[in-house]
Coordinates of C-alpha atoms in Angstrom, one line a residue:
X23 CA 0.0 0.0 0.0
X24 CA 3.0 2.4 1.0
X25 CA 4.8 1.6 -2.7
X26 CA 1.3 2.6 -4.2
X27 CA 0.7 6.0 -2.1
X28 CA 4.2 7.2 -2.8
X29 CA 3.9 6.0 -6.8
X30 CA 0.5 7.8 -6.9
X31 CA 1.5 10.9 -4.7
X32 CA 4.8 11.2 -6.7
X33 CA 3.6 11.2 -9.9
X34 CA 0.6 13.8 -9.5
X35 CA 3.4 16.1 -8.4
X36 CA 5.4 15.5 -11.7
X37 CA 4.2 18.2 -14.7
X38 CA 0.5 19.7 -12.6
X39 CA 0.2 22.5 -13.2
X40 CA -1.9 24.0 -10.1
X41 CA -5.5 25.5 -10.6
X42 CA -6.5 28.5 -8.7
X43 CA -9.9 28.3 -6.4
X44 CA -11.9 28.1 -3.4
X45 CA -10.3 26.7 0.0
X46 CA -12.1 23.7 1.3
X47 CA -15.8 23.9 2.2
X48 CA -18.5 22.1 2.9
X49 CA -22.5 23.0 2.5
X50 CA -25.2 20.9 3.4
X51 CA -26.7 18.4 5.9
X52 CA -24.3 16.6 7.8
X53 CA -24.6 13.3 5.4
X54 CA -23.5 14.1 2.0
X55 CA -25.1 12.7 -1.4
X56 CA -22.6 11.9 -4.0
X57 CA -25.3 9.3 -5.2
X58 CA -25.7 11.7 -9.0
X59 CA -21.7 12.0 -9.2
X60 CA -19.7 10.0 -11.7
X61 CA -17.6 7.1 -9.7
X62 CA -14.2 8.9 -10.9
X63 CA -15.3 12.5 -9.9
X64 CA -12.9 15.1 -7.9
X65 CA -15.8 15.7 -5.6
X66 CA -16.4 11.2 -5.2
X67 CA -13.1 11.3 -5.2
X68 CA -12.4 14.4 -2.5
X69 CA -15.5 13.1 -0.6
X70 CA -13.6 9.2 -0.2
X71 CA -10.2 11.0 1.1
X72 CA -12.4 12.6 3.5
X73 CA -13.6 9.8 5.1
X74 CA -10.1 8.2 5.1
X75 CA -8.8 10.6 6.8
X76 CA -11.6 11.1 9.6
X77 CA -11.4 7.0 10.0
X78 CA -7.9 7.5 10.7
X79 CA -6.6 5.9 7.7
X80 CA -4.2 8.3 6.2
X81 CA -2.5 5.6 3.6
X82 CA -5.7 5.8 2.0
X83 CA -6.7 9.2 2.2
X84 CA -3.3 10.5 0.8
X85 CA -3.6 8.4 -2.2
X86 CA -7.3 9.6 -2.8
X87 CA -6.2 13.1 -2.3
X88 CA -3.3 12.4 -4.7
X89 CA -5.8 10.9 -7.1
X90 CA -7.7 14.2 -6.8
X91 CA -5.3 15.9 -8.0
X92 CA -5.9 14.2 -11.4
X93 CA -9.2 15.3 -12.1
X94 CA -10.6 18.1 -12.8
X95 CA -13.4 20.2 -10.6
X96 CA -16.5 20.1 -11.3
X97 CA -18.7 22.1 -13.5
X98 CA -20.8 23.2 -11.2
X99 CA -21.3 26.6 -9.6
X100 CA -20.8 25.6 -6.1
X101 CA -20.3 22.0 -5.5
X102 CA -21.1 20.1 -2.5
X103 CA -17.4 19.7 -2.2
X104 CA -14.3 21.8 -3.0
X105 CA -10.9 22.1 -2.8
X106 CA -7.8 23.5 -4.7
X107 CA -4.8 21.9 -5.5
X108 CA -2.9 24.1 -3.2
X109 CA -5.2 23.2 -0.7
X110 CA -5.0 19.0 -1.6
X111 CA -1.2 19.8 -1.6
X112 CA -1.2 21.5 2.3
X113 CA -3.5 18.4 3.0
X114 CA -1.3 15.9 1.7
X115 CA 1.5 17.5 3.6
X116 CA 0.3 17.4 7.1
X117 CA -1.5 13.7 6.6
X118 CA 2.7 12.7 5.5
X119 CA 3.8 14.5 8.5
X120 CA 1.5 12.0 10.6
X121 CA 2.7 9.0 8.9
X122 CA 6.2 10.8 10.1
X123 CA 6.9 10.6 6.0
X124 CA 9.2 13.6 6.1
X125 CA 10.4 14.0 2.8
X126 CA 7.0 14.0 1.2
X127 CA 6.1 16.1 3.3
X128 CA 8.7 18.3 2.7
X129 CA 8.0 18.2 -1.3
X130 CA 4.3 18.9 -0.6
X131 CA 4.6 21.8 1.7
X132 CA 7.5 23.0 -1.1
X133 CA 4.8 22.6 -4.0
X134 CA 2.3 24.7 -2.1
X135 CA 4.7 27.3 -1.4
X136 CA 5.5 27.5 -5.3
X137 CA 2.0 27.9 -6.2
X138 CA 1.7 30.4 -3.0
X139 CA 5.1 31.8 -1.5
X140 CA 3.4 33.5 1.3
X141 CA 1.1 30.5 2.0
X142 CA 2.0 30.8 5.9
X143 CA 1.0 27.6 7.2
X144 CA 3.2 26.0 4.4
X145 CA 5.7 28.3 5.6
X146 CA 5.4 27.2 9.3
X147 CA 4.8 23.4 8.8
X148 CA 8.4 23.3 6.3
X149 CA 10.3 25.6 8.8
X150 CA 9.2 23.2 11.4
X151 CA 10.2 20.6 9.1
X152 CA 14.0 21.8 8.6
X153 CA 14.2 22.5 12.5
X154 CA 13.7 19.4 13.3
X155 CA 16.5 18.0 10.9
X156 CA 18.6 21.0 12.4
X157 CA 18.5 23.2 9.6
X158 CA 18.2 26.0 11.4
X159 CA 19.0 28.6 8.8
X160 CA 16.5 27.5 6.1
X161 CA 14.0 26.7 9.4
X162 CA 14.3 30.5 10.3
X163 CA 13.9 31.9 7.1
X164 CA 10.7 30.1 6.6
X165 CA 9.2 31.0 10.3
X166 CA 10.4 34.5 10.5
X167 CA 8.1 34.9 7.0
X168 CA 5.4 33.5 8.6
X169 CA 5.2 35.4 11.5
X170 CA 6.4 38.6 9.7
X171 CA 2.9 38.0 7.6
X172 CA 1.0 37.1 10.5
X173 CA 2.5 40.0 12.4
X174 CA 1.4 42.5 9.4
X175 CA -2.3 41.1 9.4
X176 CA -2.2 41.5 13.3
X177 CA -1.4 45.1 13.1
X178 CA -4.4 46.1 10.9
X179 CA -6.4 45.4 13.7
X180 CA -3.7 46.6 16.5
X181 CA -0.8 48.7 17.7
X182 CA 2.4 46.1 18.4
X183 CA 3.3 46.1 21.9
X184 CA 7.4 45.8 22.6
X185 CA 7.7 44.7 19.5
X186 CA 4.5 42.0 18.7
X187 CA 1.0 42.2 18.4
X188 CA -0.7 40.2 20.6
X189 CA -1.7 36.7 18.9
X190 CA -5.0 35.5 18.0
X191 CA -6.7 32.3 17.0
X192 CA -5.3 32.6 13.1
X193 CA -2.1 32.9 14.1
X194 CA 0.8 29.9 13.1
X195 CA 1.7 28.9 17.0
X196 CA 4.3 26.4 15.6
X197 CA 5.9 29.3 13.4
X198 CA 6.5 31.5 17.0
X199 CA 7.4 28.1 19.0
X200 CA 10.0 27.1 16.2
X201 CA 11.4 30.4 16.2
X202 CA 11.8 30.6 19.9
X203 CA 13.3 27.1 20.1
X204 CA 16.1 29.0 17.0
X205 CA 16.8 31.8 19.9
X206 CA 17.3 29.6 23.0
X207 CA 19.9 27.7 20.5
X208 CA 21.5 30.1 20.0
X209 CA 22.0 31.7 23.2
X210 CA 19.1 34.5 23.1
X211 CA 16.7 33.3 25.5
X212 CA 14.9 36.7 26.5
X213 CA 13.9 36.7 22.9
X214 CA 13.1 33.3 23.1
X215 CA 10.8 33.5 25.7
X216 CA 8.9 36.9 24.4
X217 CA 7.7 34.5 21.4
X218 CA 6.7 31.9 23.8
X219 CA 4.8 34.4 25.8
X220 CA 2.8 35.6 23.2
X221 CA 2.0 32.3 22.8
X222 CA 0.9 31.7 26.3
X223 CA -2.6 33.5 26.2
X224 CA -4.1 31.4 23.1
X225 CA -3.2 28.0 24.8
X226 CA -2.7 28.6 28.5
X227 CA -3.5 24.7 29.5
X228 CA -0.8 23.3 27.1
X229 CA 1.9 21.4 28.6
X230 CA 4.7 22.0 25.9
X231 CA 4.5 26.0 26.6
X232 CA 5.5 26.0 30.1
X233 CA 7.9 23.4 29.7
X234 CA 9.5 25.4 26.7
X235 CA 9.0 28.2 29.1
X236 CA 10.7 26.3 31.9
X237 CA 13.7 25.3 29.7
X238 CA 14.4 28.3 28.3
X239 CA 15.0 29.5 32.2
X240 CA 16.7 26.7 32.8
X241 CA 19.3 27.3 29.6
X242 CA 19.6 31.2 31.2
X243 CA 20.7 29.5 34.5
X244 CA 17.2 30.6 36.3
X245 CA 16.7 27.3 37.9
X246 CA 13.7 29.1 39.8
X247 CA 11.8 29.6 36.9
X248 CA 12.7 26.5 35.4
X249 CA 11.2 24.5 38.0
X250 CA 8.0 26.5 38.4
X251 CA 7.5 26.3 34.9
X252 CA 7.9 22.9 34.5
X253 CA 5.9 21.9 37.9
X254 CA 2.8 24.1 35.9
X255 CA 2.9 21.8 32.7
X256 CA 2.8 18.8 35.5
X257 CA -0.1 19.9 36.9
X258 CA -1.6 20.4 33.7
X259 CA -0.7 17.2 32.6
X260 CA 1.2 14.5 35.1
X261 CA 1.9 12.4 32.2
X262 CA 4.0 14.8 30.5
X263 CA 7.2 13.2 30.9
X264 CA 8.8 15.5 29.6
X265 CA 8.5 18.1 32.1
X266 CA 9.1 15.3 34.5
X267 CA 12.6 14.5 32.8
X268 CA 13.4 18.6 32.6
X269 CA 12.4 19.2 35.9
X270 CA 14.9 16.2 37.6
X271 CA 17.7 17.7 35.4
X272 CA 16.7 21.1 37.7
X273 CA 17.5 18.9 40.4
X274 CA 20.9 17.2 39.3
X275 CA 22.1 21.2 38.5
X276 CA 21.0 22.1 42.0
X277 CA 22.8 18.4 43.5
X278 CA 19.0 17.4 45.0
X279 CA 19.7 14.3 43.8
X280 CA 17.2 12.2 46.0
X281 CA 14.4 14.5 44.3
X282 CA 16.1 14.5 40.9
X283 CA 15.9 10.5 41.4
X284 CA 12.6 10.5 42.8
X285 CA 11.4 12.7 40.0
X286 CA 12.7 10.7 36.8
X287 CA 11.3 7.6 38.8
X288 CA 7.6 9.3 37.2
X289 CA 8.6 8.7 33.9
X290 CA 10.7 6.2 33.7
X291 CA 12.3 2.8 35.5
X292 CA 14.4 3.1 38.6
X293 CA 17.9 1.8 36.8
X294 CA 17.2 4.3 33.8
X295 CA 16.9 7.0 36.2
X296 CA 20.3 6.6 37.5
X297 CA 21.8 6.2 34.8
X298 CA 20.4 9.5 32.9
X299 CA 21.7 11.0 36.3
X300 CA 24.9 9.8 35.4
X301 CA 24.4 10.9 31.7
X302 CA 24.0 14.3 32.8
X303 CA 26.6 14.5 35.7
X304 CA 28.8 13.3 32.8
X305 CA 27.7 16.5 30.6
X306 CA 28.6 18.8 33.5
X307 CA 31.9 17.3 34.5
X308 CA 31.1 16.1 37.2
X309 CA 32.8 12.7 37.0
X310 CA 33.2 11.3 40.2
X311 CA 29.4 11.7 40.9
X312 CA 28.7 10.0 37.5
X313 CA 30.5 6.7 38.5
X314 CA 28.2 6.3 41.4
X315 CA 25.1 6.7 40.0
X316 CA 26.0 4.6 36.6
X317 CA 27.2 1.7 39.1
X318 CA 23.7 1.7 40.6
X319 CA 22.3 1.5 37.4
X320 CA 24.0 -1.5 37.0
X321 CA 23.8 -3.1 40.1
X322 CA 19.8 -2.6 39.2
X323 CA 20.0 -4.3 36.2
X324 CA 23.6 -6.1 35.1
X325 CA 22.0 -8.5 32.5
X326 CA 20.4 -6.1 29.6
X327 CA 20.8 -2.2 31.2
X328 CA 23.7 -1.7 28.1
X329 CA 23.4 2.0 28.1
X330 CA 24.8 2.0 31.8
X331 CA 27.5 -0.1 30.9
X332 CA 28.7 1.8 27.8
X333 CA 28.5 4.8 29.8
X334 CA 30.9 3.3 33.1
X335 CA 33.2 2.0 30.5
X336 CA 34.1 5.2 28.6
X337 CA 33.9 7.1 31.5
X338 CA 36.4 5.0 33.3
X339 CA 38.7 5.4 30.8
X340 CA 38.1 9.1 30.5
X341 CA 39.0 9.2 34.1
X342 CA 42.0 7.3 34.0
X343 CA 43.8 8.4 30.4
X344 CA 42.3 11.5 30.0
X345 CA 40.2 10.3 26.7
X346 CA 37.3 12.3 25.2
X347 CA 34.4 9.4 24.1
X348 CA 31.0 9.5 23.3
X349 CA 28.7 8.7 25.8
X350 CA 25.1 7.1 25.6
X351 CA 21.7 9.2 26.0
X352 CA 20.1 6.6 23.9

């Protein structure tokens, strides 16, 4: 079925020439009649990929939506069903995105934003796209676009206040988050955490924001904050790990490292917990402190816990002939 999608998805990218028209909408009673349409008709056609995709099978509904593309809108003035190919294209992209099919997703998000450069979702969903593979430069020429356009349609409707208008519901969230995730990277956390602010007020019950929040503190050294922040997205959700993972690496900075321990034991096993406490004595130099805690790990579970192992190993021999290794997070 994969071959099929990605033969079919391929090839209606190859030579289309995009059609200008409505975005997607829908008119009508809640069940829809397609019983007059030809079996092969965009609206059939758009109608099936629909369904797909609200029965959760997105194999299918990217190759209908792919097969869409092939045919031609209907002739009437305002079918039951529409959609342009810009719009099949965006839709395409974010059903690949779920299927964690990066690439096409890449190339569909890229063929909307050649039909429509300022298409700002596209915008957002590629930048987010080229963050994630740590391509930060093409990722923050895409999101700064995006919210450089959502900023300018803000401020017809309102004065910018230190520098950005206050968000609303139309607004790309992923485009500010991205960006903000670009600053704390590189070192500019105040700026990072204005973006993430502005964010706050549309979704003020979401877990990644105050852990975002919470990490960007932590990065600046504010180890106050970062725990606040983090215990917020807890008590939002308590099975954010996470937060839960963030907010014991508060601990190991601070050397609580009962609560640290006690805190990754939320998320994950007892022997994993000492050894990411080792992990991350390791990153701070603290090398002496690492042993102990990667030895426990062991001495929890000698048969299978490899990561501990590999992690004891190198840093013994880092201790003892001065060798820079690799160590394992993983």
């Amino acid at each position: 079925m994969k071959s099929d999608r990605i033969k079919n998805w391929l090839s209606a990218i190859i030579g289309l020439i995009l059609l200008a028209g409505c975005t997607t909408t829908t008119t009508g009673g809640s069940q829809l009649n397609f019983s007059d349409a030809p079996p092969d008709s965009r609206e059939t056609t758009l109608s099936q990929a629909i369904s797909a995709e609200q029965n959760s099978q997105y194999d299918k509904a990217i190759v209908l939506y792919a097969k869409a593309l092939k045919l031609q809108p209907s002739d009437e003035d305002k079918p039951i069903i529409s959609m342009t190919n810009t719009a099949l294209f965006y839709k395409i992209g974010l059903l690949e995105v779920k299927q964690d099919n990066t690439e096409l997703a890449r190339k569909a998000f890229g063929q909307v934003l050649k039909d429509e450069p300022a298409h700002v979702l596209a915008q957002t969903q590629l930048g987010i796209i080229y963050l994630a593979q740590k391509n930060k430069q093409d990722a923050l020429v895409l999101l700064t676009k995006a919210i450089t356009t959502d900023q300018q349609r803000l401020t017809e409707q309102a004065k910018p206040v230190k520098g950005y208008v206050k968000l609303d519901e139309q607004s790309p969230l992923q485009a500010y988050m991205g960006l903000a995730i670009i600053h704390d990277l590189k070192g500019a956390h105040k700026q990072a955490r204005a973006l993430l602010n502005l964010i706050l007020p549309i979704t003020p019950q979401d877990p990644i924001i105050f852990t975002n929040i919470g990490y960007s503190h932590y990065l600046s050294g504010n180890y106050v904050e970062a725990e606040i922040n983090f215990k917020k997205a807890i008590d939002i959700d308590i099975g954010f790990s996470r937060a839960w993972v963030d907010l014991g690496l508060v601990y190991v900075r601070k050397g609580m490292y009962t609560r640290a321990l006690q805190t990754l034991k939320q998320v994950m096993p007892t022997e994993h917990a000492y050894n990411d406490i080792g992990y991350f004595l390791i990153l701070e130099g603290r090398y002496r402190e690492a042993e102990y805690f990667l030895e426990r790990a062991i001495e929890l579970s000698p048969s299978y816990f490899v990561k501990a192992n590999i992690n004891l190993e190198n840093l013994k021999l880092h201790l003892n002939k001065h060798i820079d290794l690799a160590y394992s997070d993983e």
